[in-house]
Amino acid sequence: MAYQGGGGHDHGPSPALYPVSPESLFTCRTHNICMVSDFFYPNMGGVESHIYQLSQCLIERGHKVIIVTHAYGNRKGIRYLTKGLKVYYLPLKVMYNQSTATTLFHSLPLLRYIFVRERVTIIHSHSSFSAMAHDALFHAKTMGLRTVFTDHSLFGFADVSSVLTNKLLTVSLCDTNHIICVSYTSKENTVLRAALNPEIVSVIPNAVDPTDFTPDPFRRHGSMTIVIVSRLVYRKGTDLLSGIIPKLCRKYQDLNFIIGGEGPKRIILEEVRERYQLHDRVRLLGALEHKDVRNVLVQGHIFLNTSLTEAFCMAIVEAASCGLQVVSTRVGGIPEVLPENLIILCEPSVKSLCEGLEKAISQLKSGTLPAPEKIHNIVKTFYTWRNVAERTEKVYNRVAGETVLPMDKRLERLMSHCGPVTGCIFALLAVFNFLFLTFLRWMIPDSIIDVAVDATGPKGAWTNQYPYGRKRGGDNETSKTR
Amino acid sequence: MEDELSFSDIYGGRLALQRRYYSPSCREFCLSCPRLSLRSLTAVTCTVWLAAYGLFTLCENSMILSAAIFITLLGLLGYLHFVKIDQETLLIIDSLGIQMTSSYASGKESTTFIEMGKVKDVIINEAIYMQKVIYYLCILLNDPVEPHGISQVVPVFQSAKPRLDCLIEVYRSCQEILAHRKATPTSS
């Protein structure tokens, strides 16, 4: 919930929010968006905060956004979050790892009821691990709504479980209108996994909340400090780190290391510390919570990233936002992330990384490094949620102009695209789903489903009752002009 | 003053809302469902009896037929007496409180009274009910221990389940009376 608090501070009562609202009047259309994922607060993680922050920024831009997730313990029913973000916690059974069981059918009555009463136009599903997201996509296509899917993770191709997930993903995404990935590496991965047309896949990176990662030069140690925050696993290059530490410590007597994170390779670092008697200069902090990361980062001058493979490295953005000089390996999508003057890129070898670090240290000693405040001010413009929301909005605009495949075309696509056996099975399931929907429409026609009162969006009831008098006046005006 | 409006419930059935304005501070709302229709009664009875007759031809025991008759009779009595609610009434009096009465098809009545001092507010809320998401009207009760807390939520019109347009009608009137009460706190 740390994010929520931060978010509230960021765009709550600040007057900077308001210039956005008249602007959204001129954009051609607003959408009714329904975010579906098994993962949402109170569960914590990257997907959860992504959905929350994106929804908040979309609301700010004048769209109507609701979130559908499953019930978490006692938290079920309908809740409202900041700025009238409406969350449906549906009473569906959780099967494994916070993901609901899927039969492809049992969630249709409730989801259909919600889609109809909220007058949803675009379904935006998140995370390929979420069964509910796939269910919602399946139902939305049957109901003829437009669909967008965001993939948050990388997969392999070799083991049994990824083969099965990839097949499921192929089926689920073959008739989805648009797919969003968080980096180019992830796009490549998804396109290959789900055998997609790359033209319908967009890349929109994640964002950092710059207010969570601010520099604080007074917390820095007197002597030079290098900070490493990563899981201590092979993929993150912990072995390289164990080579770098003794070499640099011998060369510079006033150099310290702070290492945050936990993992199977921690033992190597402990050995190194033991052998070279570096207990006072290398601090191992163990596992860190996300909210503590900033407090660790601000203690250092240089941030070192030794990853061997990386889709989109959030850690270096966070470190740069805290005003640290970043030294990193040149792998995966890392060179795209920061401009050259803020990062020193090295080959993934001990020698090259040491050279990079020495370069950074000499810059630090001569005082040619830019001030932390300055770096923060540059970085905070790079990856903002507002920017992510703008780009997502463009995807929505594009999708809104597309047509949803009618039933016969959809069946054809399923059978031609997903292999003879899987294709036929899922085509049959799609037909059953359609029949079930027809039955539901006969039982409860759309006309007797009450239209929900909008909390957000152009006619949002929430913003019209904003507690600040001045703002309320402004809002009434805008609603009149609408 | 009295008038009658026609609404529908969440299943699409008809509901009649009678409003009686006795005075500016006293109003009554009466929601009546249609009475038990002969058609559904016949349908249920016929199904039970046909099933019983089917069983009878299989095992040739006349006990089944008499059991079927008893089941239909007792079922009907129980249904009329405990389940089927014909009319739900909400009476709100400014200085006294809120009274909810539900009358069963058999004529049985059950009444709940909440005194005005306990009522915090009347609101419309949303809930997930069966495979639906519905609106309902409810009364919030003050928590005697905590001044700003809510001790209980009492739903109104539980069996009729009217749709939102009907609820808004009742809600507006209730709010008028509650506002009237708040405007003159010294008199109460």
XYZ file of N, CA, C and O in Angstrom, chain B residues 11-179:
676
model
N -35.444 -9.054 -11.690
C -35.677 -10.165 -12.613
C -36.571 -9.741 -13.770
O -36.868 -10.544 -14.646
N -37.031 -8.503 -13.742
C -37.898 -8.024 -14.810
C -39.374 -8.144 -14.462
O -40.230 -7.807 -15.281
N -39.715 -8.627 -13.241
C -41.112 -8.718 -12.833
C -41.676 -7.346 -12.461
O -40.927 -6.396 -12.249
N -42.992 -7.257 -12.384
C -43.593 -5.954 -12.099
C -43.658 -5.678 -10.600
O -43.847 -6.581 -9.799
N -43.486 -4.429 -10.244
C -43.608 -4.003 -8.844
C -44.420 -2.721 -8.828
O -44.298 -1.907 -9.734
N -45.236 -2.548 -7.803
C -45.983 -1.289 -7.683
C -45.513 -0.557 -6.434
O -45.423 -1.152 -5.358
N -45.156 0.693 -6.602
C -44.718 1.499 -5.457
C -45.810 2.497 -5.118
O -46.184 3.328 -5.929
N -46.346 2.386 -3.881
C -47.348 3.348 -3.423
C -46.681 4.306 -2.455
O -45.987 3.860 -1.531
N -46.859 5.593 -2.721
C -46.277 6.576 -1.802
C -47.415 7.288 -1.093
O -48.343 7.767 -1.727
N -47.312 7.354 0.213
C -48.335 8.099 0.962
C -47.629 9.186 1.757
O -46.770 8.893 2.579
N -47.972 10.431 1.466
C -47.380 11.554 2.192
C -48.396 12.038 3.205
O -49.330 12.726 2.878
N -48.215 11.636 4.474
C -49.167 12.050 5.492
C -48.932 13.490 5.892
O -49.850 14.254 6.109
N -47.666 13.844 6.038
C -47.308 15.225 6.394
C -45.872 15.402 5.930
O -45.227 14.424 5.552
N -45.331 16.624 5.962
C -43.952 16.798 5.482
C -42.948 15.952 6.235
O -41.877 15.665 5.731
N -43.287 15.521 7.432
C -42.304 14.786 8.223
C -42.651 13.306 8.343
O -42.036 12.591 9.098
N -43.641 12.856 7.606
C -44.046 11.460 7.733
C -44.448 10.917 6.374
O -45.375 11.427 5.740
N -43.715 9.906 5.919
C -44.011 9.337 4.607
C -44.022 7.828 4.680
O -43.329 7.230 5.502
N -44.780 7.220 3.779
C -44.827 5.764 3.742
C -44.609 5.276 2.309
O -45.179 5.839 1.369
N -43.801 4.273 2.168
C -43.573 3.674 0.852
C -43.978 2.222 0.924
O -43.573 1.514 1.840
N -44.730 1.809 -0.052
C -45.252 0.456 0.000
C -44.966 -0.227 -1.331
O -45.435 0.210 -2.378
N -44.149 -1.272 -1.297
C -43.802 -1.992 -2.520
C -44.581 -3.292 -2.552
O -44.450 -4.109 -1.642
N -45.418 -3.476 -3.564
C -46.146 -4.749 -3.600
C -45.790 -5.544 -4.843
O -45.749 -5.026 -5.958
N -45.493 -6.817 -4.616
C -45.213 -7.735 -5.714
C -46.545 -8.279 -6.219
O -47.533 -8.260 -5.490
N -46.559 -8.808 -7.437
C -47.780 -9.467 -7.894
C -48.060 -10.693 -7.025
O -47.147 -11.330 -6.511
N -49.344 -11.009 -6.849
C -49.731 -12.159 -6.013
C -49.297 -13.454 -6.703
O -48.948 -13.456 -7.879
N -49.327 -14.501 -5.953
C -48.974 -15.809 -6.490
C -49.904 -16.127 -7.661
O -51.128 -16.156 -7.511
N -49.332 -16.336 -8.833
C -50.193 -16.501 -10.001
C -50.668 -17.943 -10.097
O -49.982 -18.888 -9.692
N -51.867 -18.098 -10.638
C -52.467 -19.433 -10.766
C -51.607 -20.298 -11.680
O -51.455 -21.500 -11.466
N -51.010 -19.657 -12.679
C -50.242 -20.409 -13.663
C -49.030 -21.109 -13.008
O -48.829 -22.307 -13.186
N -48.257 -20.354 -12.203
C -47.072 -20.974 -11.601
C -47.470 -22.025 -10.579
O -46.831 -23.068 -10.463
N -48.591 -21.745 -9.853
C -49.081 -22.733 -8.882
C -49.433 -24.030 -9.600
O -49.027 -25.128 -9.189
N -50.182 -23.917 -10.712
C -50.575 -25.103 -11.483
C -49.345 -25.823 -12.004
O -49.265 -27.050 -11.952
N -48.392 -25.041 -12.508
C -47.191 -25.640 -13.098
C -46.443 -26.478 -12.060
O -46.103 -27.641 -12.319
N -46.241 -25.894 -10.860
C -45.489 -26.616 -9.827
C -46.243 -27.872 -9.399
O -45.682 -28.973 -9.325
N -47.554 -27.717 -9.149
C -48.362 -28.862 -8.701
C -48.320 -29.978 -9.739
O -48.125 -31.153 -9.412
N -48.508 -29.604 -10.990
C -48.522 -30.610 -12.060
C -47.191 -31.351 -12.125
O -47.162 -32.574 -12.270
N -46.074 -30.598 -11.996
C -44.765 -31.261 -12.092
C -44.595 -32.268 -10.963
O -44.177 -33.411 -11.204
N -44.941 -31.835 -9.727
C -44.779 -32.745 -8.590
C -45.633 -33.993 -8.801
O -45.179 -35.132 -8.636
N -46.894 -33.792 -9.220
C -47.809 -34.927 -9.357
C -47.409 -35.843 -10.500
O -47.513 -37.061 -10.393
N -46.956 -35.273 -11.574
C -46.530 -36.111 -12.701
C -45.309 -36.940 -12.307
O -45.241 -38.139 -12.631
N -44.364 -36.294 -11.576
C -43.179 -37.025 -11.132
C -43.601 -38.162 -10.207
O -43.110 -39.302 -10.322
N -44.545 -37.861 -9.296
C -45.022 -38.883 -8.367
C -45.694 -40.017 -9.134
O -45.491 -41.202 -8.835
N -46.485 -39.664 -10.144
C -47.182 -40.690 -10.924
C -46.180 -41.560 -11.689
O -46.340 -42.779 -11.763
N -45.118 -40.914 -12.182
C -44.047 -41.656 -12.863
C -43.417 -42.669 -11.930
O -43.238 -43.850 -12.270
N -43.108 -42.222 -10.703
C -42.533 -43.116 -9.691
C -43.507 -44.250 -9.365
O -43.117 -45.404 -9.221
N -44.777 -43.885 -9.269
C -45.814 -44.858 -8.904
C -45.888 -45.995 -9.942
O -45.987 -47.171 -9.601
N -45.815 -45.636 -11.218
C -45.855 -46.665 -12.255
C -44.621 -47.563 -12.182
O -44.682 -48.726 -12.550
N -43.525 -47.019 -11.698
C -42.311 -47.823 -11.601
C -42.384 -48.821 -10.436
O -42.146 -50.003 -10.616
N -42.729 -48.296 -9.228
C -42.652 -49.191 -8.072
C -44.023 -49.598 -7.531
O -44.099 -50.392 -6.584
N -45.082 -49.068 -8.137
C -46.452 -49.490 -7.818
C -46.731 -49.463 -6.319
O -47.234 -50.414 -5.741
N -46.391 -48.355 -5.693
C -46.678 -48.186 -4.279
C -47.526 -46.922 -4.135
O -47.081 -45.820 -4.463
N -48.756 -47.078 -3.645
C -49.672 -45.931 -3.621
C -49.288 -44.902 -2.562
O -49.799 -43.792 -2.540
N -48.366 -45.301 -1.669
C -47.864 -44.346 -0.676
C -47.304 -43.091 -1.353
O -47.447 -41.972 -0.848
N -46.667 -43.307 -2.498
C -46.027 -42.189 -3.198
C -47.045 -41.125 -3.568
O -46.812 -39.917 -3.404
N -48.190 -41.571 -4.043
C -49.201 -40.604 -4.481
C -49.709 -39.782 -3.311
O -49.807 -38.548 -3.402
N -49.978 -40.442 -2.206
C -50.478 -39.672 -1.054
C -49.386 -38.764 -0.508
O -49.654 -37.628 -0.098
N -48.138 -39.251 -0.539
C -47.028 -38.404 -0.095
C -46.942 -37.158 -0.964
O -46.745 -36.042 -0.456
N -47.140 -37.328 -2.265
C -47.065 -36.188 -3.180
C -48.109 -35.147 -2.828
O -47.841 -33.949 -2.825
N -49.333 -35.650 -2.491
C -50.406 -34.701 -2.136
C -50.007 -33.919 -0.890
O -50.127 -32.691 -0.843
N -49.488 -34.644 0.110
C -49.091 -33.957 1.350
C -47.962 -32.960 1.094
O -47.967 -31.845 1.624
N -47.003 -33.397 0.273
C -45.872 -32.498 -0.007
C -46.358 -31.219 -0.666
O -45.987 -30.102 -0.266
N -47.231 -31.323 -1.650
C -47.720 -30.105 -2.313
C -48.466 -29.227 -1.335
O -48.259 -28.011 -1.302
N -49.316 -29.835 -0.516
C -50.108 -29.025 0.417
C -49.215 -28.323 1.436
O -49.303 -27.104 1.622
N -48.321 -29.119 2.074
C -47.452 -28.527 3.090
C -46.512 -27.501 2.462
O -46.271 -26.433 3.032
N -46.011 -27.847 1.281
C -45.109 -26.922 0.586
C -45.794 -25.603 0.313
O -45.247 -24.523 0.566
N -47.032 -25.681 -0.156
C -47.780 -24.456 -0.458
C -48.005 -23.629 0.801
O -47.777 -22.417 0.809
N -48.406 -24.315 1.861
C -48.641 -23.599 3.124
C -47.360 -22.921 3.605
O -47.358 -21.737 3.954
N -46.293 -23.706 3.610
C -45.001 -23.160 4.074
C -44.562 -22.000 3.212
O -44.126 -20.950 3.720
N -44.723 -22.169 1.915
C -44.290 -21.116 0.998
C -45.056 -19.830 1.253
O -44.487 -18.753 1.345
N -46.382 -19.958 1.400
C -47.198 -18.757 1.610
C -46.910 -18.126 2.961
O -46.971 -16.919 3.114
N -46.566 -18.962 3.934
C -46.451 -18.445 5.296
C -45.046 -17.923 5.615
O -44.888 -16.995 6.388
N -44.030 -18.536 5.011
C -42.668 -18.165 5.409
C -41.844 -17.514 4.298
O -40.849 -16.869 4.568
N -42.205 -17.737 3.047
C -41.326 -17.297 1.965
C -41.913 -16.136 1.176
O -41.299 -15.091 1.019
N -43.119 -16.339 0.709
C -43.687 -15.374 -0.231
C -44.092 -14.089 0.487
O -44.984 -14.102 1.343
N -43.410 -13.008 0.146
C -43.757 -11.713 0.747
C -44.492 -10.891 -0.292
O -44.006 -10.687 -1.402
N -45.703 -10.488 0.067
C -46.523 -9.760 -0.898
C -46.237 -8.275 -0.887
O -46.327 -7.606 -1.903
N -45.924 -7.769 0.279
C -45.860 -6.324 0.396
C -44.797 -5.937 1.409
O -44.685 -6.548 2.476
N -43.991 -4.946 1.036
C -43.005 -4.446 1.988
C -43.238 -2.947 2.169
O -43.363 -2.227 1.181
N -43.282 -2.526 3.400
C -43.610 -1.128 3.681
C -42.488 -0.468 4.467
O -41.911 -1.075 5.365
N -42.174 0.734 4.073
C -41.180 1.518 4.800
C -41.865 2.786 5.265
O -42.319 3.589 4.453
N -41.984 2.940 6.564
C -42.636 4.131 7.116
C -41.572 4.948 7.811
O -40.869 4.449 8.687
N -41.436 6.201 7.388
C -40.401 7.034 8.005
C -41.041 8.259 8.628
O -41.789 8.982 7.974
N -40.824 8.416 9.902
C -41.387 9.555 10.643
C -40.221 10.344 11.243
O -39.381 9.779 11.950
N -40.206 11.572 10.903
C -39.146 12.496 11.273
C -38.698 12.359 12.728
O -37.540 12.132 13.026
N -39.652 12.490 13.648
C -39.258 12.594 15.050
C -39.184 11.239 15.746
O -38.647 11.136 16.837
N -39.689 10.180 15.096
C -39.730 8.885 15.775
C -38.687 7.906 15.259
O -37.809 7.477 15.993
N -38.801 7.569 13.989
C -37.874 6.590 13.458
C -38.376 5.965 12.174
O -39.260 6.503 11.503
N -37.808 4.807 11.850
C -38.147 4.124 10.602
C -38.742 2.768 10.947
O -38.179 2.020 11.752
N -39.882 2.457 10.335
C -40.501 1.164 10.572
C -40.600 0.395 9.270
O -41.059 0.910 8.260
N -40.138 -0.846 9.281
C -40.207 -1.689 8.093
C -41.148 -2.843 8.368
O -40.985 -3.564 9.352
N -42.116 -3.019 7.516
C -43.075 -4.099 7.703
C -43.072 -4.969 6.445
O -43.107 -4.443 5.332
N -43.010 -6.275 6.629
C -43.218 -7.131 5.470
C -44.406 -8.036 5.746
O -44.467 -8.683 6.799
N -45.346 -8.067 4.788
C -46.522 -8.914 4.985
C -46.431 -10.113 4.055
O -46.239 -9.960 2.849
N -46.568 -11.286 4.654
C -46.497 -12.522 3.889
C -47.828 -12.781 3.215
O -48.853 -12.201 3.581
N -47.795 -13.698 2.250
C -48.999 -13.982 1.488
C -50.091 -14.567 2.373
O -51.276 -14.403 2.111
N -49.695 -15.236 3.459
C -50.698 -15.820 4.347
C -51.327 -14.791 5.261
O -52.267 -15.096 5.974
N -50.788 -13.588 5.279
C -51.332 -12.560 6.155
C -50.436 -12.284 7.340
O -50.622 -11.318 8.066
N -49.412 -13.118 7.534
C -48.472 -12.881 8.630
C -47.689 -11.596 8.381
O -47.364 -11.283 7.242
N -47.429 -10.885 9.427
C -46.668 -9.646 9.267
C -45.485 -9.658 10.211
O -45.582 -10.124 11.342
N -44.341 -9.141 9.746
C -43.232 -8.978 10.682
C -42.755 -7.541 10.572
O -42.667 -6.983 9.478
N -42.487 -6.957 11.706
C -42.193 -5.525 11.746
C -40.873 -5.276 12.468
O -40.587 -5.903 13.475
N -40.084 -4.395 11.924
C -38.862 -3.956 12.595
C -38.939 -2.449 12.750
O -39.365 -1.762 11.822
N -38.547 -1.977 13.903
C -38.565 -0.532 14.114
C -37.179 -0.063 14.531
O -36.519 -0.680 15.366
N -36.722 1.015 13.905
C -35.436 1.601 14.274
C -35.687 3.031 14.699
O -36.272 3.813 13.941
N -35.284 3.364 15.901
C -35.572 4.733 16.329
C -34.589 5.720 15.700
O -33.473 5.347 15.339
N -35.069 6.953 15.563
C -34.338 7.929 14.770
C -32.949 8.213 15.335
O -32.023 8.492 14.586
N -32.794 8.141 16.646
C -31.491 8.412 17.250
C -30.416 7.453 16.770
O -29.238 7.779 16.748
N -30.835 6.257 16.374
C -29.863 5.257 15.944
C -29.512 5.389 14.468
O -28.485 4.882 14.034
N -30.416 6.017 13.711
C -30.198 6.061 12.261
C -29.111 7.065 11.934
O -29.186 8.231 12.327
N -28.108 6.603 11.248
C -27.043 7.508 10.833
C -27.372 8.084 9.463
O -27.286 9.275 9.234
N -27.761 7.197 8.550
C -28.055 7.657 7.195
C -28.801 6.566 6.444
O -28.816 5.410 6.859
N -29.392 6.965 5.334
C -29.991 6.001 4.408
C -29.218 6.113 3.104
O -29.031 7.213 2.582
N -28.728 5.004 2.610
C -27.905 5.067 1.396
C -28.305 3.978 0.398
O -29.004 3.021 0.741
N -27.843 4.156 -0.834
C -27.974 3.100 -1.840
C -26.589 2.500 -2.020
O -25.618 3.218 -2.200
N -26.509 1.199 -1.952
C -25.216 0.533 -2.056
C -25.273 -0.530 -3.150
O -26.343 -0.890 -3.636
N -24.113 -1.018 -3.528
C -24.054 -2.085 -4.525
C -23.564 -3.355 -3.868
O -22.738 -3.317 -2.971
N -24.042 -4.482 -4.350
C -23.566 -5.748 -3.809
C -23.584 -6.802 -4.902
O -24.313 -6.685 -5.887
N -22.754 -7.814 -4.711
C -22.796 -8.957 -5.606
C -23.787 -9.940 -5.022
O -23.640 -10.384 -3.887
N -24.853 -10.251 -5.785
C -25.913 -11.115 -5.299
C -26.123 -12.219 -6.329
O -26.429 -11.922 -7.481
N -25.956 -13.447 -5.925
C -25.984 -14.589 -6.839
C -25.026 -14.321 -8.011
O -23.879 -14.049 -7.797
N -25.520 -14.361 -9.230
C -24.651 -14.075 -10.370
C -24.909 -12.669 -10.899
O -24.804 -12.412 -12.091
N -25.292 -11.789 -9.983
C -25.648 -10.435 -10.403
C -24.928 -9.415 -9.530
O -24.460 -9.737 -8.449
N -24.877 -8.194 -10.015
C -24.422 -7.084 -9.186
C -25.606 -6.136 -9.082
O -26.081 -5.647 -10.095
N -26.122 -5.945 -7.870
C -27.364 -5.186 -7.746
C -27.196 -3.985 -6.817
O -26.269 -3.909 -6.020
N -28.123 -3.057 -6.969
C -28.221 -1.934 -6.041
C -29.234 -2.266 -4.968
O -30.235 -2.936 -5.248
N -29.004 -1.824 -3.757
C -30.005 -1.985 -2.719
C -29.984 -0.783 -1.798
O -28.981 -0.075 -1.688
N -31.132 -0.572 -1.162
C -31.262 0.538 -0.228
C -30.974 0.003 1.165
O -31.419 -1.088 1.500
N -30.215 0.752 1.946
C -29.995 0.257 3.301
C -29.886 1.409 4.297
O -29.647 2.552 3.921
N -30.105 1.052 5.547
C -30.064 2.036 6.628
C -28.793 1.787 7.437
O -28.522 0.653 7.827
N -28.021 2.822 7.649
C -26.811 2.688 8.463
C -27.150 3.063 9.904
O -27.811 4.074 10.147
N -26.701 2.236 10.829
C -26.980 2.511 12.239
C -25.730 3.052 12.929
O -24.612 2.609 12.652
N -25.953 3.982 13.832
C -24.853 4.553 14.610
C -24.218 3.517 15.509
O -24.904 2.643 16.049
N -22.939 3.636 15.679
C -22.251 2.797 16.661
C -22.278 3.537 17.998
O -21.804 4.667 18.078
N -22.859 2.935 19.029
C -22.940 3.658 20.317
C -21.564 3.945 20.920
O -21.402 4.909 21.666
N -20.581 3.107 20.604
C -19.254 3.292 21.208
C -18.468 4.359 20.448
O -17.944 5.306 21.028
N -18.432 4.195 19.133
C -17.623 5.099 18.318
C -18.542 6.104 17.629
O -19.474 5.701 16.928
N -18.340 7.383 17.809
C -19.304 8.354 17.277
C -19.388 8.375 15.741
O -20.445 8.646 15.192
N -18.280 8.073 15.047
C -18.345 8.135 13.588
C -18.439 6.758 12.953
O -18.455 6.623 11.747
N -18.477 5.723 13.768
C -18.513 4.369 13.226
C -19.910 3.929 12.854
O -20.910 4.597 13.122
N -19.996 2.789 12.183
C -21.280 2.211 11.801
C -21.361 0.839 12.438
O -20.459 0.016 12.286
N -22.430 0.600 13.203
C -22.498 -0.689 13.896
C -23.158 -1.738 13.021
O -22.839 -2.904 13.112
N -24.097 -1.318 12.153
C -24.852 -2.306 11.396
C -25.410 -1.685 10.121
O -25.658 -0.488 10.059
N -25.593 -2.526 9.131
C -26.226 -2.092 7.884
C -27.508 -2.893 7.734
O -27.474 -4.115 7.701
N -28.647 -2.202 7.693
C -29.926 -2.909 7.579
C -30.473 -2.729 6.164
O -30.802 -1.616 5.766
N -30.555 -3.781 5.382
C -31.105 -3.635 4.037
C -32.625 -3.487 4.061
O -33.301 -4.076 4.896
N -33.132 -2.700 3.123
C -34.569 -2.452 3.018
C -35.060 -3.097 1.729
O -34.304 -3.200 0.761
N -36.314 -3.495 1.679
C -36.919 -4.137 0.499
C -36.104 -5.352 0.073
O -35.724 -5.504 -1.082
N -35.836 -6.217 1.053
C -34.959 -7.360 0.780
C -35.564 -8.363 -0.177
O -34.850 -8.967 -0.961
N -36.864 -8.569 -0.089
C -37.422 -9.621 -0.933
C -37.897 -9.067 -2.276
O -37.879 -9.774 -3.274
N -38.303 -7.801 -2.298
C -38.812 -7.259 -3.554
C -37.675 -6.980 -4.538
O -37.816 -7.179 -5.740
N -36.524 -6.543 -4.052
C -35.349 -6.214 -4.869
C -35.702 -5.332 -6.067
O -35.584 -5.751 -7.215
N -36.139 -4.112 -5.801
C -36.476 -3.223 -6.912
C -35.232 -2.727 -7.634
O -34.121 -2.847 -7.118
N -35.431 -2.179 -8.815
C -34.302 -1.672 -9.582
C -33.938 -0.267 -9.127
O -34.609 0.345 -8.307
N -32.870 0.250 -9.729
C -32.287 1.500 -9.252
C -33.252 2.676 -9.314
O -33.314 3.482 -8.387
N -34.056 2.781 -10.398
C -34.936 3.956 -10.530
C -35.918 4.044 -9.367
O -36.194 5.130 -8.848
N -36.416 2.877 -8.946
C -37.343 2.841 -7.814
C -36.625 3.227 -6.526
O -37.125 4.014 -5.720
N -35.399 2.688 -6.345
C -34.630 2.976 -5.138
C -34.347 4.470 -5.022
O -34.429 5.041 -3.935
N -34.014 5.095 -6.163
C -33.687 6.518 -6.128
C -34.893 7.321 -5.663
O -34.772 8.262 -4.869
N -36.079 6.907 -6.135
C -37.315 7.570 -5.733
C -37.465 7.560 -4.206
O -37.671 8.600 -3.573
N -37.305 6.372 -3.619
C -37.448 6.237 -2.167
C -36.326 6.971 -1.449
O -36.535 7.666 -0.461
N -35.129 6.829 -1.992
C -33.955 7.438 -1.379
C -34.112 8.951 -1.268
O -33.846 9.545 -0.219
N -34.572 9.582 -2.348
C -34.747 11.049 -2.348
C -35.670 11.481 -1.226
O -35.358 12.388 -0.463
N -36.814 10.789 -1.133
C -37.787 11.164 -0.100
C -37.197 10.996 1.292
O -37.360 11.859 2.153
N -36.501 9.880 1.495
C -35.899 9.638 2.808
C -34.887 10.730 3.137
O -34.844 11.228 4.264
N -34.093 11.085 2.154
C -33.087 12.122 2.395
C -33.730 13.454 2.727
O -33.237 14.191 3.570
N -34.857 13.749 2.069
C -35.562 15.004 2.386
C -35.940 15.038 3.866
O -35.739 16.040 4.537
N -36.470 13.908 4.334
C -36.897 13.863 5.735
C -35.689 13.931 6.671
O -35.702 14.641 7.678
N -34.626 13.208 6.311
C -33.433 13.229 7.163
C -32.833 14.633 7.207
O -32.390 15.099 8.259
N -32.853 15.320 6.060
C -32.319 16.681 6.017
C -33.182 17.604 6.880
O -32.677 18.472 7.586
